[in-house]
PDB file of C-alpha atoms in Angstrom:
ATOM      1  CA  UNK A  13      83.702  90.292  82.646  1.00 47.00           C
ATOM      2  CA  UNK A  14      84.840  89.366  79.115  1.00 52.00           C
ATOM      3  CA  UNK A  15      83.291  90.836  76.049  1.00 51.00           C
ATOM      4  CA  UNK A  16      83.744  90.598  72.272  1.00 51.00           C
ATOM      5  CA  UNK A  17      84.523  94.311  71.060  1.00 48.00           C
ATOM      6  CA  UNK A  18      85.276  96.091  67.657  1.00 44.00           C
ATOM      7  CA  UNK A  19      88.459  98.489  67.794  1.00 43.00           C
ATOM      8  CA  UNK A  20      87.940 101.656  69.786  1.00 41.00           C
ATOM      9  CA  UNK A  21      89.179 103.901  66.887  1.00 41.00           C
ATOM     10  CA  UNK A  22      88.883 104.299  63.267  1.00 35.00           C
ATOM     11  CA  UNK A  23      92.013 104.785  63.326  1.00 37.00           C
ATOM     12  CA  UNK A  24      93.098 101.709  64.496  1.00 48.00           C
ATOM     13  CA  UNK A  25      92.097 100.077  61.440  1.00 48.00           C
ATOM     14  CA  UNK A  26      94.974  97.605  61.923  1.00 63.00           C
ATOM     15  CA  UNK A  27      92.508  95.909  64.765  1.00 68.00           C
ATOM     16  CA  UNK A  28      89.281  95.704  62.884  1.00 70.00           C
ATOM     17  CA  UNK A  29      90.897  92.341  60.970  1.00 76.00           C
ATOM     18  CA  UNK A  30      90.988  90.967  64.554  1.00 81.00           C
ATOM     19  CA  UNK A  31      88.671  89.176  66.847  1.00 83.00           C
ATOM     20  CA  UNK A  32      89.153  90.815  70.139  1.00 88.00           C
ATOM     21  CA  UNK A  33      88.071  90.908  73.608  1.00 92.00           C
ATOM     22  CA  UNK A  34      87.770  93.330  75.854  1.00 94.00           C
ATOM     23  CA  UNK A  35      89.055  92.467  79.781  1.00 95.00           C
ATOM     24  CA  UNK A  36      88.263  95.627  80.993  1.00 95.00           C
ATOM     25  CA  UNK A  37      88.755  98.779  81.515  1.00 94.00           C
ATOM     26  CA  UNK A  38      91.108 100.460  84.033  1.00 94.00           C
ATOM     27  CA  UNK A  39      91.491 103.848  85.158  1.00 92.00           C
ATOM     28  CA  UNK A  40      94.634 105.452  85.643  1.00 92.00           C
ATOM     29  CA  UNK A  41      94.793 108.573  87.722  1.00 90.00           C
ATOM     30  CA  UNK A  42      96.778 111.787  86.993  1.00 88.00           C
ATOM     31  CA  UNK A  43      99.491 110.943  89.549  1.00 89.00           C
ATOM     32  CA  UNK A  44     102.352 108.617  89.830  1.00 93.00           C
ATOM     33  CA  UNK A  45     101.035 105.123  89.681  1.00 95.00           C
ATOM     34  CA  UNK A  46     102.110 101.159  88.106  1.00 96.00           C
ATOM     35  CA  UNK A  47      99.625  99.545  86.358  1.00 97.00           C
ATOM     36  CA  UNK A  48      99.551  96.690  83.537  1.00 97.00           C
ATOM     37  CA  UNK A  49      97.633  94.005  81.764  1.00 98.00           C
ATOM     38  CA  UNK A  50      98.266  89.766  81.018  1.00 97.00           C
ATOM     39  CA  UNK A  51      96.902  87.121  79.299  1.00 96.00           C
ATOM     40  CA  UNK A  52      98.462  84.070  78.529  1.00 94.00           C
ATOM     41  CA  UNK A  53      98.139  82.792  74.704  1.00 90.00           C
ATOM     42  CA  UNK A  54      97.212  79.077  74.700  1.00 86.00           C
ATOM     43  CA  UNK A  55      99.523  76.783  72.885  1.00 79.00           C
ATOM     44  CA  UNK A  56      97.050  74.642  71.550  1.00 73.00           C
ATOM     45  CA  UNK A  57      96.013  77.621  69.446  1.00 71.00           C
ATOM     46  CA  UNK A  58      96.513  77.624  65.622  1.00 74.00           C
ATOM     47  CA  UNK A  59      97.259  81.550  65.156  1.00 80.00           C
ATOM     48  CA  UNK A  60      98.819  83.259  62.367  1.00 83.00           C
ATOM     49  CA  UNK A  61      98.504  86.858  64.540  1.00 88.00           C
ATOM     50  CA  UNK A  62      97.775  88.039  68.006  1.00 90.00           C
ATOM     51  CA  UNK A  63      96.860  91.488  69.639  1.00 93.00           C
ATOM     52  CA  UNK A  64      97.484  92.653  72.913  1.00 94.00           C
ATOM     53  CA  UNK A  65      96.992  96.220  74.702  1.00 95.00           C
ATOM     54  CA  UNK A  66      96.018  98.829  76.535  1.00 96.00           C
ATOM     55  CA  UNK A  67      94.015 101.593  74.375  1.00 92.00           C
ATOM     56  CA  UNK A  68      92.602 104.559  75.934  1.00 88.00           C
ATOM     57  CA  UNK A  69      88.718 104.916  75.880  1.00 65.00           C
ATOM     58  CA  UNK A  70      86.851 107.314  74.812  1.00 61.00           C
ATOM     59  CA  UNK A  71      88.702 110.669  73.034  1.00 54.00           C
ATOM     60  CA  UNK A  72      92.106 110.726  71.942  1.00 57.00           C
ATOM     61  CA  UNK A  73      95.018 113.307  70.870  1.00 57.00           C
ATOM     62  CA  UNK A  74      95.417 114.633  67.518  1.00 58.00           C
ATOM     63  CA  UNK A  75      92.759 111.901  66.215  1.00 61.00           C
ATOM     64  CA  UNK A  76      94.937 109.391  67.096  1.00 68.00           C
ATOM     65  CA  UNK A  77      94.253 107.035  70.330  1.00 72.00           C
ATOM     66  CA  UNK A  78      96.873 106.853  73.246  1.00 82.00           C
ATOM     67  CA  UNK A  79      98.106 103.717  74.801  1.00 91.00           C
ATOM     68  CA  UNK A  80     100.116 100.417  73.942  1.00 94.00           C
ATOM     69  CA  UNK A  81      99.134  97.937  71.750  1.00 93.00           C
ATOM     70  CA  UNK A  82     100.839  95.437  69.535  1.00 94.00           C
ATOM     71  CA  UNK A  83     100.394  92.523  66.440  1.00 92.00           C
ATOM     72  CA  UNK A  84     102.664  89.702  67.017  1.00 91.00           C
ATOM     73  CA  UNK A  85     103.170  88.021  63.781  1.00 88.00           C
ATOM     74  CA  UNK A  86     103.233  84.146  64.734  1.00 84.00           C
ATOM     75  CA  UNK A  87     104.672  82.751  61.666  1.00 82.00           C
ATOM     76  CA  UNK A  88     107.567  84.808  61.712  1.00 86.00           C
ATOM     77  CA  UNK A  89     107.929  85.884  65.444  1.00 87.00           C
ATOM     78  CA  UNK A  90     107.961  89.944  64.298  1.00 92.00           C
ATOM     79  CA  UNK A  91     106.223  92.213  67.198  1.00 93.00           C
ATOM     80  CA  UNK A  92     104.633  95.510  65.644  1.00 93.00           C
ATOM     81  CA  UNK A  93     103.805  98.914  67.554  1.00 92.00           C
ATOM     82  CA  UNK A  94      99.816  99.564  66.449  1.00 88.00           C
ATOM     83  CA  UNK A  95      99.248 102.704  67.711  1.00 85.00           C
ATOM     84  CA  UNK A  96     103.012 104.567  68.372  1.00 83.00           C
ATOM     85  CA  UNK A  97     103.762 104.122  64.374  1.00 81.00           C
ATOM     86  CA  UNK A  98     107.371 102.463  65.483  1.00 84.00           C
ATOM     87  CA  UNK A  99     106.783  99.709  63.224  1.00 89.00           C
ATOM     88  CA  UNK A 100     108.595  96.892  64.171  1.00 91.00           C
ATOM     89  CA  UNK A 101     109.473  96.860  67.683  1.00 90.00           C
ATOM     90  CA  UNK A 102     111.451  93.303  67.916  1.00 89.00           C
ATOM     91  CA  UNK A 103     111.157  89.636  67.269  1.00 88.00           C
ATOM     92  CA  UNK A 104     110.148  86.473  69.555  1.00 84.00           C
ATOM     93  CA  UNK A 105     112.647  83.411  69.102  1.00 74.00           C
ATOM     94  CA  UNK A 106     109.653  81.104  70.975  1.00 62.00           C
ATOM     95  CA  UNK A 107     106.782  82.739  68.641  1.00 55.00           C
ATOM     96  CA  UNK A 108     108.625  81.164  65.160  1.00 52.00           C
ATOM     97  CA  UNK A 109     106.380  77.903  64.774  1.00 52.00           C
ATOM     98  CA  UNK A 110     104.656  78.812  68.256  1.00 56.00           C
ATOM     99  CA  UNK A 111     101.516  77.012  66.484  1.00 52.00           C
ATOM    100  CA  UNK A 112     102.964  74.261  64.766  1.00 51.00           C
ATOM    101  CA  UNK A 113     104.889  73.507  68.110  1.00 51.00           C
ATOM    102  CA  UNK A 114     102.361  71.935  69.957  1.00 53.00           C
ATOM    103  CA  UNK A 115     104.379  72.604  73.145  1.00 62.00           C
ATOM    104  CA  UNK A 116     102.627  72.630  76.697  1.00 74.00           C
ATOM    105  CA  UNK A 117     103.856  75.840  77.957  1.00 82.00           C
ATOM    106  CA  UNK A 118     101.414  79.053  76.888  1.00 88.00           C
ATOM    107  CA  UNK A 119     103.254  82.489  76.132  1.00 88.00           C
ATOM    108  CA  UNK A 120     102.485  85.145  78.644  1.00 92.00           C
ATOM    109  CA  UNK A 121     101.962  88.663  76.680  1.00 95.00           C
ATOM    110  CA  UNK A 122     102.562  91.245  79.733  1.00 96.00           C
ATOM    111  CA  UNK A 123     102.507  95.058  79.367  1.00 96.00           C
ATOM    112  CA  UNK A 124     103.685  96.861  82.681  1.00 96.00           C
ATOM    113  CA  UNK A 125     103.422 100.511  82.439  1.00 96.00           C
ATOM    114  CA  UNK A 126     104.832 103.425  85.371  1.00 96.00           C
ATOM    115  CA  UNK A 127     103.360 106.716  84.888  1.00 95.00           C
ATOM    116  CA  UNK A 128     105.504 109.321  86.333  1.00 93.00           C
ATOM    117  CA  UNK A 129     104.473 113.174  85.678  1.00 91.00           C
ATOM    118  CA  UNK A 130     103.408 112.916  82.108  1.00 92.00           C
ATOM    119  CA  UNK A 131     105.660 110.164  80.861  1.00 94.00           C
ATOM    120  CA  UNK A 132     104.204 106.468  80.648  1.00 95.00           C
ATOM    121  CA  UNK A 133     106.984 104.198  80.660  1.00 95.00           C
ATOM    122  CA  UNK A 134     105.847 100.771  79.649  1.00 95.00           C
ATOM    123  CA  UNK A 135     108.127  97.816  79.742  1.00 95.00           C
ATOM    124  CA  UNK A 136     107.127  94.813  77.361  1.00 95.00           C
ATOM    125  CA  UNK A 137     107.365  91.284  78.295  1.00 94.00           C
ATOM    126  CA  UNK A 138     106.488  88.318  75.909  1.00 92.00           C
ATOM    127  CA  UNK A 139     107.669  84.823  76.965  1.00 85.00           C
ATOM    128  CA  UNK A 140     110.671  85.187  79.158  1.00 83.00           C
ATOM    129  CA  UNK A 141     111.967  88.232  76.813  1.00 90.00           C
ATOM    130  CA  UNK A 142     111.445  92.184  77.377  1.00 92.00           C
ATOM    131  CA  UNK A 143     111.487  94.359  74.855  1.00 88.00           C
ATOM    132  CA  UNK A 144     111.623  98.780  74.730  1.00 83.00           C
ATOM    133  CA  UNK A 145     108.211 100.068  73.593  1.00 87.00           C
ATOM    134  CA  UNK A 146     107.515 103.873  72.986  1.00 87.00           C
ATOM    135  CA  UNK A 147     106.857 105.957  75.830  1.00 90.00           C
ATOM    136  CA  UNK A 148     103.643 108.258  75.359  1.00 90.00           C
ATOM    137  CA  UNK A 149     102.951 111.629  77.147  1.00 90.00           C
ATOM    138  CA  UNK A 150      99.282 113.122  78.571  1.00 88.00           C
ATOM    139  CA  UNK A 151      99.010 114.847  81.555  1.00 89.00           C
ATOM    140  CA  UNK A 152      94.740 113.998  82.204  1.00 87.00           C
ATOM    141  CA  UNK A 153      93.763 110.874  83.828  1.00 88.00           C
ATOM    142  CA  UNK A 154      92.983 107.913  81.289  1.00 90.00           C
ATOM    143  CA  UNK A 155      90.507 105.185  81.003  1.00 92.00           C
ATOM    144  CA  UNK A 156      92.653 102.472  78.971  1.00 94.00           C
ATOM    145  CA  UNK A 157      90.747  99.146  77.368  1.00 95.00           C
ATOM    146  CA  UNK A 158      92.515  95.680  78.253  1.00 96.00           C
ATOM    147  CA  UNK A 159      92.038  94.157  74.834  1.00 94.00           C
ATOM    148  CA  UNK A 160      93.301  90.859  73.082  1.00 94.00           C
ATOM    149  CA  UNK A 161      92.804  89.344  69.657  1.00 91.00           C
ATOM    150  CA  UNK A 162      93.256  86.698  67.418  1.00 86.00           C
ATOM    151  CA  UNK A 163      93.178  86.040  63.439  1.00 77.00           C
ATOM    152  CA  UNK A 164      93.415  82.382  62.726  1.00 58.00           C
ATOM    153  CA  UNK A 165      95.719  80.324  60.651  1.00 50.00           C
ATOM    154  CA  UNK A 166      95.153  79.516  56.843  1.00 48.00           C
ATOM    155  CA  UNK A 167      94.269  76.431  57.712  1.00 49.00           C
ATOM    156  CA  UNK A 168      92.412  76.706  60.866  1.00 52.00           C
ATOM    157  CA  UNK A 169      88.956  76.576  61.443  1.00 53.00           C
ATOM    158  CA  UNK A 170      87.167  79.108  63.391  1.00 60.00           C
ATOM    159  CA  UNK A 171      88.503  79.243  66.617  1.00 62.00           C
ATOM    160  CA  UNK A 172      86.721  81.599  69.048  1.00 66.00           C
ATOM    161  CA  UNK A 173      89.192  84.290  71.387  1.00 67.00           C
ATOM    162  CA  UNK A 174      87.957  82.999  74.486  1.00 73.00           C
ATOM    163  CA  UNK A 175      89.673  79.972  73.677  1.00 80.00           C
ATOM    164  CA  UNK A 176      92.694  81.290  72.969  1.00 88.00           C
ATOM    165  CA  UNK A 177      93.424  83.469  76.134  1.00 92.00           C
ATOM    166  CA  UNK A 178      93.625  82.765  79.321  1.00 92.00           C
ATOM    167  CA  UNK A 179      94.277  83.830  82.783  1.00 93.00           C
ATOM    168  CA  UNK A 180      93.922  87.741  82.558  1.00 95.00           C
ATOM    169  CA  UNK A 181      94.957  90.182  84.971  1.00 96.00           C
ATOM    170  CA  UNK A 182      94.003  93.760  84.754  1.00 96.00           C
ATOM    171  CA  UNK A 183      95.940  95.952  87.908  1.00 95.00           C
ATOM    172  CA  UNK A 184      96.813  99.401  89.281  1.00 94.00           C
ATOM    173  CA  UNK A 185      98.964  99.960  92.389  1.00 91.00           C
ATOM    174  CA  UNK A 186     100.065 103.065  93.824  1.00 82.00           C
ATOM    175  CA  UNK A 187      97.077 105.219  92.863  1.00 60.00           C
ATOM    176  CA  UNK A 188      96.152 108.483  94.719  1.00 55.00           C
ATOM    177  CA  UNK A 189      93.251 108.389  97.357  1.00 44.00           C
TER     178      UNK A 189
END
């Protein structure tokens, strides 16, 4: 189920500016195990910025939450790190007038994450391009937040998230029984 949310963390301030919605919540086990989370961004949408992640739930390690979660700056096509303070991570060619395009085609934002021992290797897809994003380390098992978010254009009117994204898909393979 789908809900409107507030950022999990104060200090995630960077998210409060954002509607977002929550997809769910997975857990990911101590163990070896693939997991990720999608949602495509409509292209009818008129966005200035987008947010996409998985956040851990609940407590977090020296005050600051654990996961993967980004700001993709529409206008310019800049991709920001939100909770890894790496700044700017890369750029999307397709993103640079993504709103003003009009085109038919919506821009899948995919995060696909390998834990192996402590290490959480994520690999970053937007569009049809991949980028490196920083890999964390926690050796407990993690509840992490599927969450996306909007802020609208200058000269938008209010458009709600729901609108926005579409076709989600939360998953976990290779858990332990």
């Amino acid at each position: 189920m789908i809900q409107k949310t507030t950022a999990p963390s104060s200090s995630l301030l960077a998210l409060d500016s954002f509607d977002l919605l929550n997809y769910g919540t997975l857990e990911v086990p101590s163990g070896p195990v693939r997991f990720g989370f999608q949602v495509d961004l409509s292209p009818n949408a008129v966005l200035r910025e987008a947010v996409f992640g998985l956040i851990q739930q609940g407590s977090s390690e020296a005050g600051k939450p654990i996961g993967f979660a980004i700001r993709i700056d529409l206008e310019r096509g800049e991709i920001w790190d939100l909770v890894n303070d790496s700044g700017l991570i890369g750029w999307v060619d397709r993103a640079i007038g993504f709103s003003a395009a009009g085109g038919d085609e919506p821009l899948l934002l995919s995060l696909e994450i390998e834990r192996v021992g402590s290490a959480f290797l994520p690999k970053l897809q937007i569009g049809g391009e991949e980028w490196l994003y920083p890999a964390i380390r926690s050796i407990a098992a993690l509840d992490f937040a599927a969450l996306a978010g909007s802020k609208a254009s200058r000269n938008s009117s209010s458009i709600e998230p729901h609108e926005i994204f579409g076709n989600p898909s939360l998953w976990c393979e290779g858990s332990e029984k």
